[in-house]
mmCIF file of C-alpha atoms in Angstrom:
data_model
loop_
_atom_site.group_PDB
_atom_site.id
_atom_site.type_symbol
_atom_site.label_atom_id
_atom_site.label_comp_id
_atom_site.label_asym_id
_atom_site.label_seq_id
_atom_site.Cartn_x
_atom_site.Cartn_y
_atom_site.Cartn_z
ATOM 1 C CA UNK A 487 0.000 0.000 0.000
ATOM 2 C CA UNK A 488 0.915 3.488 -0.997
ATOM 3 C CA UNK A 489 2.046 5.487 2.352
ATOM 4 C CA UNK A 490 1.083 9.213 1.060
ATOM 5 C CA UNK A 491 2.149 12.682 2.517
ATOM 6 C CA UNK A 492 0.954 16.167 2.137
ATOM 7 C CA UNK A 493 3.771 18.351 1.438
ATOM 8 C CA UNK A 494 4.060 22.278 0.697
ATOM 9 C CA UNK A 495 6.790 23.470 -2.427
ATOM 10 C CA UNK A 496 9.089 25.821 -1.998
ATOM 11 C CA UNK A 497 10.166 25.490 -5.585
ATOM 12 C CA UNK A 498 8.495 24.420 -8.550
ATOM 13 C CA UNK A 499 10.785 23.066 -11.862
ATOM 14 C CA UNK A 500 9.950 24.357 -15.052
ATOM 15 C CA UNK A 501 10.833 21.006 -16.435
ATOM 16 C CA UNK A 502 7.641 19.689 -14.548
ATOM 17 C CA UNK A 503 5.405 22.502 -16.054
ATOM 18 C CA UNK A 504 3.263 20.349 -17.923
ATOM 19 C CA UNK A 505 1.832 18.693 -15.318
ATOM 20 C CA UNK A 506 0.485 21.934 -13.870
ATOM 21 C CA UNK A 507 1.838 21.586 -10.428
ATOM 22 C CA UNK A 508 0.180 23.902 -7.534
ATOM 23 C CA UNK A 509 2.671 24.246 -4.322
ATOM 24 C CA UNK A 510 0.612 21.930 -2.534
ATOM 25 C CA UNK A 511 1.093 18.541 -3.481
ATOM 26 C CA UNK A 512 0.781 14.739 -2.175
ATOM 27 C CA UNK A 513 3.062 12.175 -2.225
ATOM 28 C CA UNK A 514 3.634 8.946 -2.904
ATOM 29 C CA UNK A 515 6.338 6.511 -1.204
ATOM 30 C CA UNK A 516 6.512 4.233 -4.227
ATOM 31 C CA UNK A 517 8.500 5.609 -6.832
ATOM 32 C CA UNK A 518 9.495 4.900 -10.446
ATOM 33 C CA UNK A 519 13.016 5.359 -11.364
ATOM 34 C CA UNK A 520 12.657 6.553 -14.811
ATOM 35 C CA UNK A 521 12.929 9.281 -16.983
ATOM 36 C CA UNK A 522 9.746 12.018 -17.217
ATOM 37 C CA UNK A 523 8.415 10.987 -13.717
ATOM 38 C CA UNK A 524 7.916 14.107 -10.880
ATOM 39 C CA UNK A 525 9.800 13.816 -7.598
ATOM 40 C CA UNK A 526 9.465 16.092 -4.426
ATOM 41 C CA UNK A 527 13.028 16.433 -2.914
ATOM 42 C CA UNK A 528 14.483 18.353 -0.314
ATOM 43 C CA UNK A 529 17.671 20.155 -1.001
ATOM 44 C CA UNK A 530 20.320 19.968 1.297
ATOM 45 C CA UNK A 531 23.430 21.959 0.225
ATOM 46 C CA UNK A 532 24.298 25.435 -0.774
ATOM 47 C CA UNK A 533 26.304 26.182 -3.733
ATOM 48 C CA UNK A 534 27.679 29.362 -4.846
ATOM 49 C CA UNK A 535 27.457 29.495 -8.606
ATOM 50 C CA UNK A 536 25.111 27.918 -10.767
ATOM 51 C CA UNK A 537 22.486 28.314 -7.700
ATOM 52 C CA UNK A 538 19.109 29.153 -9.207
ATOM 53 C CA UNK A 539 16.549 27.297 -10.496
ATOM 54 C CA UNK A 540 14.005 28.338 -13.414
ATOM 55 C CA UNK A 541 10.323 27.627 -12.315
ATOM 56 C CA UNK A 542 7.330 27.328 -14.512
ATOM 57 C CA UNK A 543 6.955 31.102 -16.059
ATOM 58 C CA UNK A 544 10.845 31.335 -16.899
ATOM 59 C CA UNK A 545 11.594 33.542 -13.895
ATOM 60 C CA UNK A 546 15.013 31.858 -12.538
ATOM 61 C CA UNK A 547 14.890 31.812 -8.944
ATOM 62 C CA UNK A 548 17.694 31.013 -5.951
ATOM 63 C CA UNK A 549 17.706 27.635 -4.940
ATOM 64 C CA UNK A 550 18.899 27.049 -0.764
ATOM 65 C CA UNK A 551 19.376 24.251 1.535
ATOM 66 C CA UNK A 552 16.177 23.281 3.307
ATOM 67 C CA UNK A 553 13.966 24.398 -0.072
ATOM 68 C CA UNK A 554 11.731 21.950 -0.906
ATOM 69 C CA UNK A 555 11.631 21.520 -4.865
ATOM 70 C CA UNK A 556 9.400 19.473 -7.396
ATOM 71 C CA UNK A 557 11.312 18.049 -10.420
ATOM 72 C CA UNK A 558 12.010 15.873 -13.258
ATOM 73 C CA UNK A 559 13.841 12.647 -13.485
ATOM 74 C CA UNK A 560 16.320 12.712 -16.395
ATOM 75 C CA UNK A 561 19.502 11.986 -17.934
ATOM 76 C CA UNK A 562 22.211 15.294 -19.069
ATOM 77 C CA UNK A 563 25.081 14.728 -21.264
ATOM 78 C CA UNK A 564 26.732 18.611 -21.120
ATOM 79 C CA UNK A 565 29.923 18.939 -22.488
ATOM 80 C CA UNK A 566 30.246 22.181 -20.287
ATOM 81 C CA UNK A 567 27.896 20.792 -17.440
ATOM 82 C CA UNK A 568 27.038 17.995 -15.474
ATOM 83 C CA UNK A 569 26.448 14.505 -16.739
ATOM 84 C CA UNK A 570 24.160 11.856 -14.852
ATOM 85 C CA UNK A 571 21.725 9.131 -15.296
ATOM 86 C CA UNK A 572 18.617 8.047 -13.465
ATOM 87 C CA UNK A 573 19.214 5.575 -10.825
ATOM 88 C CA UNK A 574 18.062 2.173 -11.416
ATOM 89 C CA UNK A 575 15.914 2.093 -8.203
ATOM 90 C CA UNK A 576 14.766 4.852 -5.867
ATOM 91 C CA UNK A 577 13.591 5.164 -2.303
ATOM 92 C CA UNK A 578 12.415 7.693 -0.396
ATOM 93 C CA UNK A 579 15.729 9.416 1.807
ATOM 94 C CA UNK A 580 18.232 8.613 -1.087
ATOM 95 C CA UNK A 581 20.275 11.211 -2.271
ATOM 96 C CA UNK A 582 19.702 12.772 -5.586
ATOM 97 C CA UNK A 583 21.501 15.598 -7.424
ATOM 98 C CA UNK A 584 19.793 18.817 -9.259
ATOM 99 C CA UNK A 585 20.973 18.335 -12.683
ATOM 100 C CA UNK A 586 20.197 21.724 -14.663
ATOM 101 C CA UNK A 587 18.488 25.003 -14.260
ATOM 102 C CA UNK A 588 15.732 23.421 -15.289
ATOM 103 C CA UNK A 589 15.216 21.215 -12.315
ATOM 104 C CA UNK A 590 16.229 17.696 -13.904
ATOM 105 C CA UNK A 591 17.172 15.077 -10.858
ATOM 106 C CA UNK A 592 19.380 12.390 -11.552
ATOM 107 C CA UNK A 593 22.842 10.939 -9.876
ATOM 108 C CA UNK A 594 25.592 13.234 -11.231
ATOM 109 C CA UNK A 595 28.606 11.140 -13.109
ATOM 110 C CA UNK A 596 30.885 13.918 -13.796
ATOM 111 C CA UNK A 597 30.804 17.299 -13.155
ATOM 112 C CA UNK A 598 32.470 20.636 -14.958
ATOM 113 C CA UNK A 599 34.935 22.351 -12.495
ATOM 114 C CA UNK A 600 33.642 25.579 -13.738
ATOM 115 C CA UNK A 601 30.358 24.764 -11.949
ATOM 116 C CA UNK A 602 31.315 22.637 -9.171
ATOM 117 C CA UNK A 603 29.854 19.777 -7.577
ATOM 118 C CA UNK A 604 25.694 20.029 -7.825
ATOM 119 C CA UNK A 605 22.990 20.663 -5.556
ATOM 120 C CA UNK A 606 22.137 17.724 -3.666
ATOM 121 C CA UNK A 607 18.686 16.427 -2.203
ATOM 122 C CA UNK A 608 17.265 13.805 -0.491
ATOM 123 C CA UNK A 609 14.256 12.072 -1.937
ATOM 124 C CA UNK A 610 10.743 13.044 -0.398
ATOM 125 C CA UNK A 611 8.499 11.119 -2.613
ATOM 126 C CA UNK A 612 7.148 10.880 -6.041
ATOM 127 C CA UNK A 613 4.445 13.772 -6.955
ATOM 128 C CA UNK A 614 0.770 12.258 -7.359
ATOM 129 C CA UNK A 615 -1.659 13.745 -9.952
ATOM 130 C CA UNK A 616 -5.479 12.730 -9.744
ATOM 131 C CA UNK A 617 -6.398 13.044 -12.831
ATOM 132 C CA UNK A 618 -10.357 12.096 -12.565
ATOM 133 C CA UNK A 619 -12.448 14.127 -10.492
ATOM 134 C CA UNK A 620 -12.672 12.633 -7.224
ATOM 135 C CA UNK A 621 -10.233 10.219 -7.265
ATOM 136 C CA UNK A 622 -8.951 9.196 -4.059
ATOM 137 C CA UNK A 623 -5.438 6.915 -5.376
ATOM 138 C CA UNK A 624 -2.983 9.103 -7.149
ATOM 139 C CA UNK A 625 -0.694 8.178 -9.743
ATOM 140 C CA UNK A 626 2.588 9.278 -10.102
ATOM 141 C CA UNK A 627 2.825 12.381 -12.276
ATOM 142 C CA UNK A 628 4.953 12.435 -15.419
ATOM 143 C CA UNK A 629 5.556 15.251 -17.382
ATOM 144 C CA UNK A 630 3.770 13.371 -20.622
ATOM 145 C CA UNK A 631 0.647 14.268 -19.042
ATOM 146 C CA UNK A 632 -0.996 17.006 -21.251
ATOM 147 C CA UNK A 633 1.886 17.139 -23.572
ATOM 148 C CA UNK A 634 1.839 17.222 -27.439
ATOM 149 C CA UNK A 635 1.878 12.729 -28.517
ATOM 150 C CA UNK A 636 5.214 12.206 -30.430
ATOM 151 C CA UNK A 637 3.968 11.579 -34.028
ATOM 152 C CA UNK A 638 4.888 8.172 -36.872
ATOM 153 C CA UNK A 639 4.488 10.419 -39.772
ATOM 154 C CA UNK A 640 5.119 14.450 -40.395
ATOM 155 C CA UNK A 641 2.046 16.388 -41.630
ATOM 156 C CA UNK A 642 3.741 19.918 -41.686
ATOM 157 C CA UNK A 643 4.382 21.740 -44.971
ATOM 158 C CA UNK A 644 6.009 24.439 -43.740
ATOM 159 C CA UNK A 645 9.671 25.333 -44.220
ATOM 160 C CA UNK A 646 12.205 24.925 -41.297
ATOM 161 C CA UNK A 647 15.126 26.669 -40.368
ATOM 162 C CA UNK A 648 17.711 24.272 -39.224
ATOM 163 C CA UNK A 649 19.839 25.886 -36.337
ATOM 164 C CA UNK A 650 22.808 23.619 -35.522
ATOM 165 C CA UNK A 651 25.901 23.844 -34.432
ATOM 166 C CA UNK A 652 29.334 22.027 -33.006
ATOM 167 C CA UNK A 653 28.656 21.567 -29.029
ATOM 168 C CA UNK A 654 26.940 23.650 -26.930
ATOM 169 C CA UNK A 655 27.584 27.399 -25.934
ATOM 170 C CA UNK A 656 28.593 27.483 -29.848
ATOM 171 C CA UNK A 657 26.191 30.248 -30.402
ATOM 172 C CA UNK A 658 23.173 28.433 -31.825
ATOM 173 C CA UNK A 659 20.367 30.362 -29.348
ATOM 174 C CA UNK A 660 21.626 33.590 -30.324
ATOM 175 C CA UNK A 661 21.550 33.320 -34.160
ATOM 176 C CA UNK A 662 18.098 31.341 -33.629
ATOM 177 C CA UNK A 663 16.340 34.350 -31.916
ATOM 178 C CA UNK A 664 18.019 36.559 -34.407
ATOM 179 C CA UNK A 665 16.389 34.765 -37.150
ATOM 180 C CA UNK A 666 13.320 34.725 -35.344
ATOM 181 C CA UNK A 667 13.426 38.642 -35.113
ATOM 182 C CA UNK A 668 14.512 39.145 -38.272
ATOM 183 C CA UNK A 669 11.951 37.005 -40.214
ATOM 184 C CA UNK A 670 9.353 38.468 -38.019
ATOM 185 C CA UNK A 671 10.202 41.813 -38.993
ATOM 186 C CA UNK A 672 9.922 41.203 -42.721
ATOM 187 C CA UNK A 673 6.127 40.427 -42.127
ATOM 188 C CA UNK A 674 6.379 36.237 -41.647
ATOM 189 C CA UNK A 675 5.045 34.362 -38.989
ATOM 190 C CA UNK A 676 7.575 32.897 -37.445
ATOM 191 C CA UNK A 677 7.030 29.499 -35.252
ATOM 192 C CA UNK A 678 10.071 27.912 -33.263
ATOM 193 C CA UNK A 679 10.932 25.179 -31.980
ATOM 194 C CA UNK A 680 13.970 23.388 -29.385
ATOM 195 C CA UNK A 681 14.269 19.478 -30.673
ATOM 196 C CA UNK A 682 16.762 18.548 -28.452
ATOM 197 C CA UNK A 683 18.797 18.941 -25.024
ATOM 198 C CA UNK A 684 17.857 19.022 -21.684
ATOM 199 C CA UNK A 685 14.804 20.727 -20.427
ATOM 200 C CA UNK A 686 14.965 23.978 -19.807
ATOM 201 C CA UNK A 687 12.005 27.158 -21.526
ATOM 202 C CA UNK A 688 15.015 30.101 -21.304
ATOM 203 C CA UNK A 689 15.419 29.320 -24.729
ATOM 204 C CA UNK A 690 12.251 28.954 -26.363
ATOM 205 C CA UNK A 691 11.213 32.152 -24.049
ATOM 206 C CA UNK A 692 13.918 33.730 -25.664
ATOM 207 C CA UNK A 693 12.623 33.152 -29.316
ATOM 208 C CA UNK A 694 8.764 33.859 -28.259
ATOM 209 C CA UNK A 695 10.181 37.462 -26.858
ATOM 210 C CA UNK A 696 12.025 38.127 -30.540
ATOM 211 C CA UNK A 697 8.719 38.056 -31.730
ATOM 212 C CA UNK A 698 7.692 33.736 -32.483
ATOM 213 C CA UNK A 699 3.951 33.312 -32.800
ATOM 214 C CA UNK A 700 4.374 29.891 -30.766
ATOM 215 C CA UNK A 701 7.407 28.604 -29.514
ATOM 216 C CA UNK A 702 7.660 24.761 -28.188
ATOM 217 C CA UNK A 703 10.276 22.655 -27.149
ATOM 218 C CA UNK A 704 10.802 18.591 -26.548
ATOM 219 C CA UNK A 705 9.921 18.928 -22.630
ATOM 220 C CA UNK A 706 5.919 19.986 -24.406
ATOM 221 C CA UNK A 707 5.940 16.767 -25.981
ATOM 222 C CA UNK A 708 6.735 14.835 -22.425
ATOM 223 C CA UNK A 709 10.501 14.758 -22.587
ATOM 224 C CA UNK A 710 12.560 15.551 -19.706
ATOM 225 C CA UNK A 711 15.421 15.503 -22.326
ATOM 226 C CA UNK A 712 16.706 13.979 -25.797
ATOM 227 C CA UNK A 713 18.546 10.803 -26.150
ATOM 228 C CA UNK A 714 18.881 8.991 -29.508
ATOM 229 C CA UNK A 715 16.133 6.802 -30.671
ATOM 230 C CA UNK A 716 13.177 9.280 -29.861
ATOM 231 C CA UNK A 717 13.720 12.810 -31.073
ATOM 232 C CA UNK A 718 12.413 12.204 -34.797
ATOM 233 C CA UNK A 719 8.695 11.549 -33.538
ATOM 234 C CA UNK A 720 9.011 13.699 -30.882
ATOM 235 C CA UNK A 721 10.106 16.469 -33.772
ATOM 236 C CA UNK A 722 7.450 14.864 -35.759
ATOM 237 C CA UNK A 723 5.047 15.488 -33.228
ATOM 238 C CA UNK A 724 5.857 19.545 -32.439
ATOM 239 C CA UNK A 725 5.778 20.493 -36.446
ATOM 240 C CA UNK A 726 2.434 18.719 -36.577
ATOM 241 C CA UNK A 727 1.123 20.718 -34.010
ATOM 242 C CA UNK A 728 2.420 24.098 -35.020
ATOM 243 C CA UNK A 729 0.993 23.184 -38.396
ATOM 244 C CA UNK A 730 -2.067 22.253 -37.672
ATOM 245 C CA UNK A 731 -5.145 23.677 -38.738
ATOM 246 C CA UNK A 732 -6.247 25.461 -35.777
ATOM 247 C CA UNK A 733 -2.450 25.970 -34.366
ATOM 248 C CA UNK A 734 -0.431 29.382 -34.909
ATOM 249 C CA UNK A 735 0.207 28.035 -38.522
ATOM 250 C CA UNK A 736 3.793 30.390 -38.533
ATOM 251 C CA UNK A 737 4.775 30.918 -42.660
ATOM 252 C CA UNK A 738 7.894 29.283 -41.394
ATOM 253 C CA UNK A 739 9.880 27.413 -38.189
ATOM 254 C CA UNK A 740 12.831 28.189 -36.667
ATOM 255 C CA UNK A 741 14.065 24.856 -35.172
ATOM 256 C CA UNK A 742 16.828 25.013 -32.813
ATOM 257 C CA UNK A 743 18.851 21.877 -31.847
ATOM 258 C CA UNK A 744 20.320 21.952 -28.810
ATOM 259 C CA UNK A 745 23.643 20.250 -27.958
ATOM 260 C CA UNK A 746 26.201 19.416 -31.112
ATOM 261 C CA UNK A 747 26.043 17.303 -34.215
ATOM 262 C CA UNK A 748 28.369 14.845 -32.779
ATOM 263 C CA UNK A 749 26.604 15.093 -28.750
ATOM 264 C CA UNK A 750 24.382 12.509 -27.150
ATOM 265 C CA UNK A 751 20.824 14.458 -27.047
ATOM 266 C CA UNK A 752 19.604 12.255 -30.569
ATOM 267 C CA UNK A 753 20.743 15.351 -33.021
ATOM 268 C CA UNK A 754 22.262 13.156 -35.685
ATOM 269 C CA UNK A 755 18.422 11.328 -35.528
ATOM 270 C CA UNK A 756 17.015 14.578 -36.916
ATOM 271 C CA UNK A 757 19.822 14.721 -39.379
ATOM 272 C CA UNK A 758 19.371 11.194 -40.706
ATOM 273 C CA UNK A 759 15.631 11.575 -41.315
ATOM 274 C CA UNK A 760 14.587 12.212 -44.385
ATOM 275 C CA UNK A 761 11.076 13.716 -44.254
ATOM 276 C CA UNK A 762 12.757 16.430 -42.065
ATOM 277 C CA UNK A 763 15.903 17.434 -43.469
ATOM 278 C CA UNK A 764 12.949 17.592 -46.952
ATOM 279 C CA UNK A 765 11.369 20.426 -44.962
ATOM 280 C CA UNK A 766 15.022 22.418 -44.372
ATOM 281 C CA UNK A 767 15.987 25.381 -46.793
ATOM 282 C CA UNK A 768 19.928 24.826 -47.412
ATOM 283 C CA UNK A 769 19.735 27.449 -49.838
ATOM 284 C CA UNK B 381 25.582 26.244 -38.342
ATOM 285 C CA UNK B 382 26.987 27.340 -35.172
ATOM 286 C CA UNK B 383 30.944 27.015 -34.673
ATOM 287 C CA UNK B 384 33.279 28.565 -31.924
ATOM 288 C CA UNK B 385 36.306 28.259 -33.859
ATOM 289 C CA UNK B 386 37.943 27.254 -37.243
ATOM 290 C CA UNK B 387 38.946 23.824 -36.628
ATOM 291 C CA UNK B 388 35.340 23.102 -35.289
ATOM 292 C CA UNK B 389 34.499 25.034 -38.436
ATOM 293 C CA UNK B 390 36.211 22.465 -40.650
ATOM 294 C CA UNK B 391 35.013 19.876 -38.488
ATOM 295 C CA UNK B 392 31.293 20.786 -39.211
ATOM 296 C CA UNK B 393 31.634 20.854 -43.319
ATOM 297 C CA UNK B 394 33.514 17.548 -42.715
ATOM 298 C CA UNK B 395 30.670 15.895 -40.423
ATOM 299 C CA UNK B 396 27.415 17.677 -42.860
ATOM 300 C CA UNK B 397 29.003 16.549 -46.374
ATOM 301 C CA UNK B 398 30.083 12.766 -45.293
ATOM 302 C CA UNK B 399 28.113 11.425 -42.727
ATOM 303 C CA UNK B 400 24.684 13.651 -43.062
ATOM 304 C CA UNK B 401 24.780 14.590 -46.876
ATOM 305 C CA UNK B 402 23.578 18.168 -46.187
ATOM 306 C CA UNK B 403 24.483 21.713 -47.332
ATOM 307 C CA UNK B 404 25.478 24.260 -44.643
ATOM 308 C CA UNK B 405 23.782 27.509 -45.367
ATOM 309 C CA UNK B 406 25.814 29.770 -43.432
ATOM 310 C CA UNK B 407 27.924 29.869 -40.770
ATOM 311 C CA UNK B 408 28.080 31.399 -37.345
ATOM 312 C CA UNK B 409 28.926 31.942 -33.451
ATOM 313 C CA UNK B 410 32.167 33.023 -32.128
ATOM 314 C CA UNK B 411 33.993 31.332 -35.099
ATOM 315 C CA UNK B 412 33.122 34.324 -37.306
ATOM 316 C CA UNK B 413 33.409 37.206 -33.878
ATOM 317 C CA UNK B 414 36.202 38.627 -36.445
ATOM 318 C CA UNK B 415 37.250 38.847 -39.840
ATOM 319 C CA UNK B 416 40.025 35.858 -38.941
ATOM 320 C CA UNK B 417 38.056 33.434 -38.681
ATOM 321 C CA UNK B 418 35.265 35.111 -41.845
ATOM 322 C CA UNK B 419 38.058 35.054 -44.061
ATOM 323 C CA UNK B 420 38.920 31.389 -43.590
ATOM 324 C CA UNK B 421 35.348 29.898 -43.606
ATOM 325 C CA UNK B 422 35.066 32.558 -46.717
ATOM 326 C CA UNK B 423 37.941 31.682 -48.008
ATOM 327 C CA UNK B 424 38.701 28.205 -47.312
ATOM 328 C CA UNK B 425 35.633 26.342 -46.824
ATOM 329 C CA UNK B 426 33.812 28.719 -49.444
ATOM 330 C CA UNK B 427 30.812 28.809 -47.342
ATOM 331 C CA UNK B 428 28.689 31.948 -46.154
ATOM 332 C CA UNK B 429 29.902 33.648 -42.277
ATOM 333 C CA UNK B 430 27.571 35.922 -40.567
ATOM 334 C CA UNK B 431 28.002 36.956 -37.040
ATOM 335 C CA UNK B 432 24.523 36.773 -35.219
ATOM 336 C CA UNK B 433 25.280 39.911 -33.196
ATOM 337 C CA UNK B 434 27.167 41.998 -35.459
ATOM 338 C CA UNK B 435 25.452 40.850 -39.029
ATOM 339 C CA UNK B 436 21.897 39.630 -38.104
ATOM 340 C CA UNK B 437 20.716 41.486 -40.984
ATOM 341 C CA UNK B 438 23.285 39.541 -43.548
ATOM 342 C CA UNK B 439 22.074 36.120 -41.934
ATOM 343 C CA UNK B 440 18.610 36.927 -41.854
ATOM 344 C CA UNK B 441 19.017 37.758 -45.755
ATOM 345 C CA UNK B 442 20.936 34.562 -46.592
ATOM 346 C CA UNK B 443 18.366 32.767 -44.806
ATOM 347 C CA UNK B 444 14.939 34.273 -46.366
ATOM 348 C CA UNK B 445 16.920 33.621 -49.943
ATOM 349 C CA UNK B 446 17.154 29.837 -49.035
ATOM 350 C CA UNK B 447 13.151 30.326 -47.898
ATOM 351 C CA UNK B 448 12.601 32.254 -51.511
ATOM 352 C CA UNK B 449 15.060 28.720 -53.405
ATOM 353 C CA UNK B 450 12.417 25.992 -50.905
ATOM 354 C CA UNK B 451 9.369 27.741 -51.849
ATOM 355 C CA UNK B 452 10.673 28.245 -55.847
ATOM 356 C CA UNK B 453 11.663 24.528 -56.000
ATOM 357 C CA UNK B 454 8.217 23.637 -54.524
ATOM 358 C CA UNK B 455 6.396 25.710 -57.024
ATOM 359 C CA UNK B 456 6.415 28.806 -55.395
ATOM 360 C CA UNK B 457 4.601 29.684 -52.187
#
């Protein structure tokens, strides 16, 4: 039997935004160790530099020992960050490390010295949604509730700016927003997306404030981040929305892919597929 | 294509043409912050450079031509 607890947030993860978190939330004792699924931990160390946190409007906020924080369970590969994986089991009082801004959880395999060690939490349960009215067991809540289905086949006709680049802090955000503002200036409705990475909106915030009618990244379509194997449908899935029918229908996308061609966040996927790359303007 | 410096530059033409197949349109980040490393991707790798802070309006042009070349080899708009 499920032993739940009431507990108040101090900190909400944008990475859990989907699921529409309110600060008070119950939780569960029995918890799934895998990517996507919402934990409630307690941090318990202060850090110095890379301290905040950004919570579900895009407003980064300070982070401190004793916060209580909802977030994601995920995997980061960051060539100038941390790496770390999702445990294979977890209870409730294990320790758990604050992967990103974004609040992604997972234990940390190698850090940058840049940013030293991360913040570190102990496990307070897994986040229950109830997502009929009135019902009295919770599930845990994953951030693929409410999210945009990853789609088999591409029903966008709209032309997409591939944004790319060699690793990450290479300078791909900044010349995607530029487009974005440029193209918007000249009178087209711009739509943009962020394929791949590790959850965080700064980004696609960003784009929407150079002037994007819509602007959606992989963590709308339910993941926490990219990995090979997943981010064509995923891709798949965020054109067909911004093309649909009764969507923004931009005049053309902006599609930012975060991490490098040669990272570990499914990039070379995207490359490889051929319905996409039919949808890019080389010039 | 994003790039902080020539050899990652080089690196990027390399990875595009053999393993992907696909045309860069232009390059830029802090590979092309000065005319050093403009004139080599200019010059050596013959490809477009356009710094996003300094030249948004150059990249923004190269780009809506490729829109105007997708759009004319579909038909038109």
């Amino acid at each position: 039997m499920v032993v739940t607890t009431r507990l108040t947030l101090d900190r909400i993860a944008s990475s859990t935004r989907n699921a529409g978190l309110t600060s008070e939330v119950i939780v569960g004792d029995e918890i799934i160790a895998a990517e996507g699924y919402i934990l409630a931990v307690r941090i318990v160390s202060d850090k110095s530099t890379y301290n905040t946190l950004e919570d579900t409007t895009g407003r980064m906020v300070s982070l401190r020992s004793g916060d209580v924080l909802a977030g994601t369970l995920g995997v980061r590969r960051a060539l100038r960050g941390y790496a770390g994986d999702v445990p294979s089991t977890i209870a409730v009082g294990d320790a758990i490390d604050v992967l990103n801004l974004g609040g992604i959880l997972g234990r940390c395999t190698s850090i940058n010295p840049d940013i030293g060690p991360p913040f570190q939490a102990e496990v307070l349960g897994a986040v229950l949604s109830f997502p009929e009215l009135g019902d009295r067991v919770g599930r845990p809540s994953h951030i693929s509730d409410h999210s945009v289905p990853p789609a088999e086949t591409l029903a966008c006709d709209i032309p997409v700016v591939y944004v790319v680049g060699t690793c990450m802090n290479s300078g791909k955000t900044v010349a995607a927003t530029e487009l974005v503002r440029g193209l918007a200036r000249s009178g087209m409705r711009v739509g943009a997306l962020k394929l791949t990475g590790v959850s965080l909106m700064r980004d696609a915030l960003s784009m929407q404030d150079a002037g994007a009618v819509a602007a959606l990244t992989f963590n709308d379509a339910g993941a926490a981040s990219t990995h090979a194997g997943m981010t064509v449908p995923v891709a798949r899935g965020l054109l067909n929305r911004l093309a649909a029918p009764l969507g923004p229908r931009p005049d053309v996308i902006v599609a930012e892919l975060g991490d490098g061609i040669l990272g570990e966040y499914g990039v070379q996927d995207i490359l490889r597929a051929p319905d996409l790359m039919e949808l890019g303007a080389p010039g | 294509m994003a790039a902080p410096d020539p050899v990652g530059c080089w690196g990027a033409r390399e990875l595009m043409t053999r393993d992907f197949s696909l045309p860069i349109t232009l390059i830029t980040g802090p590979a092309t912050d000065n005319s050093v490393g403009r004139d080599y991707i200019t010059a050596s790798l013959r490809l477009p450079a356009h710094n996003a802070r300094r030249d948004a309006e150059g990249m923004v042009d190269r780009v809506r031509n490729a829109l105007e070349a997708w759009h004319a080899g579909r038909g038109g708009k």
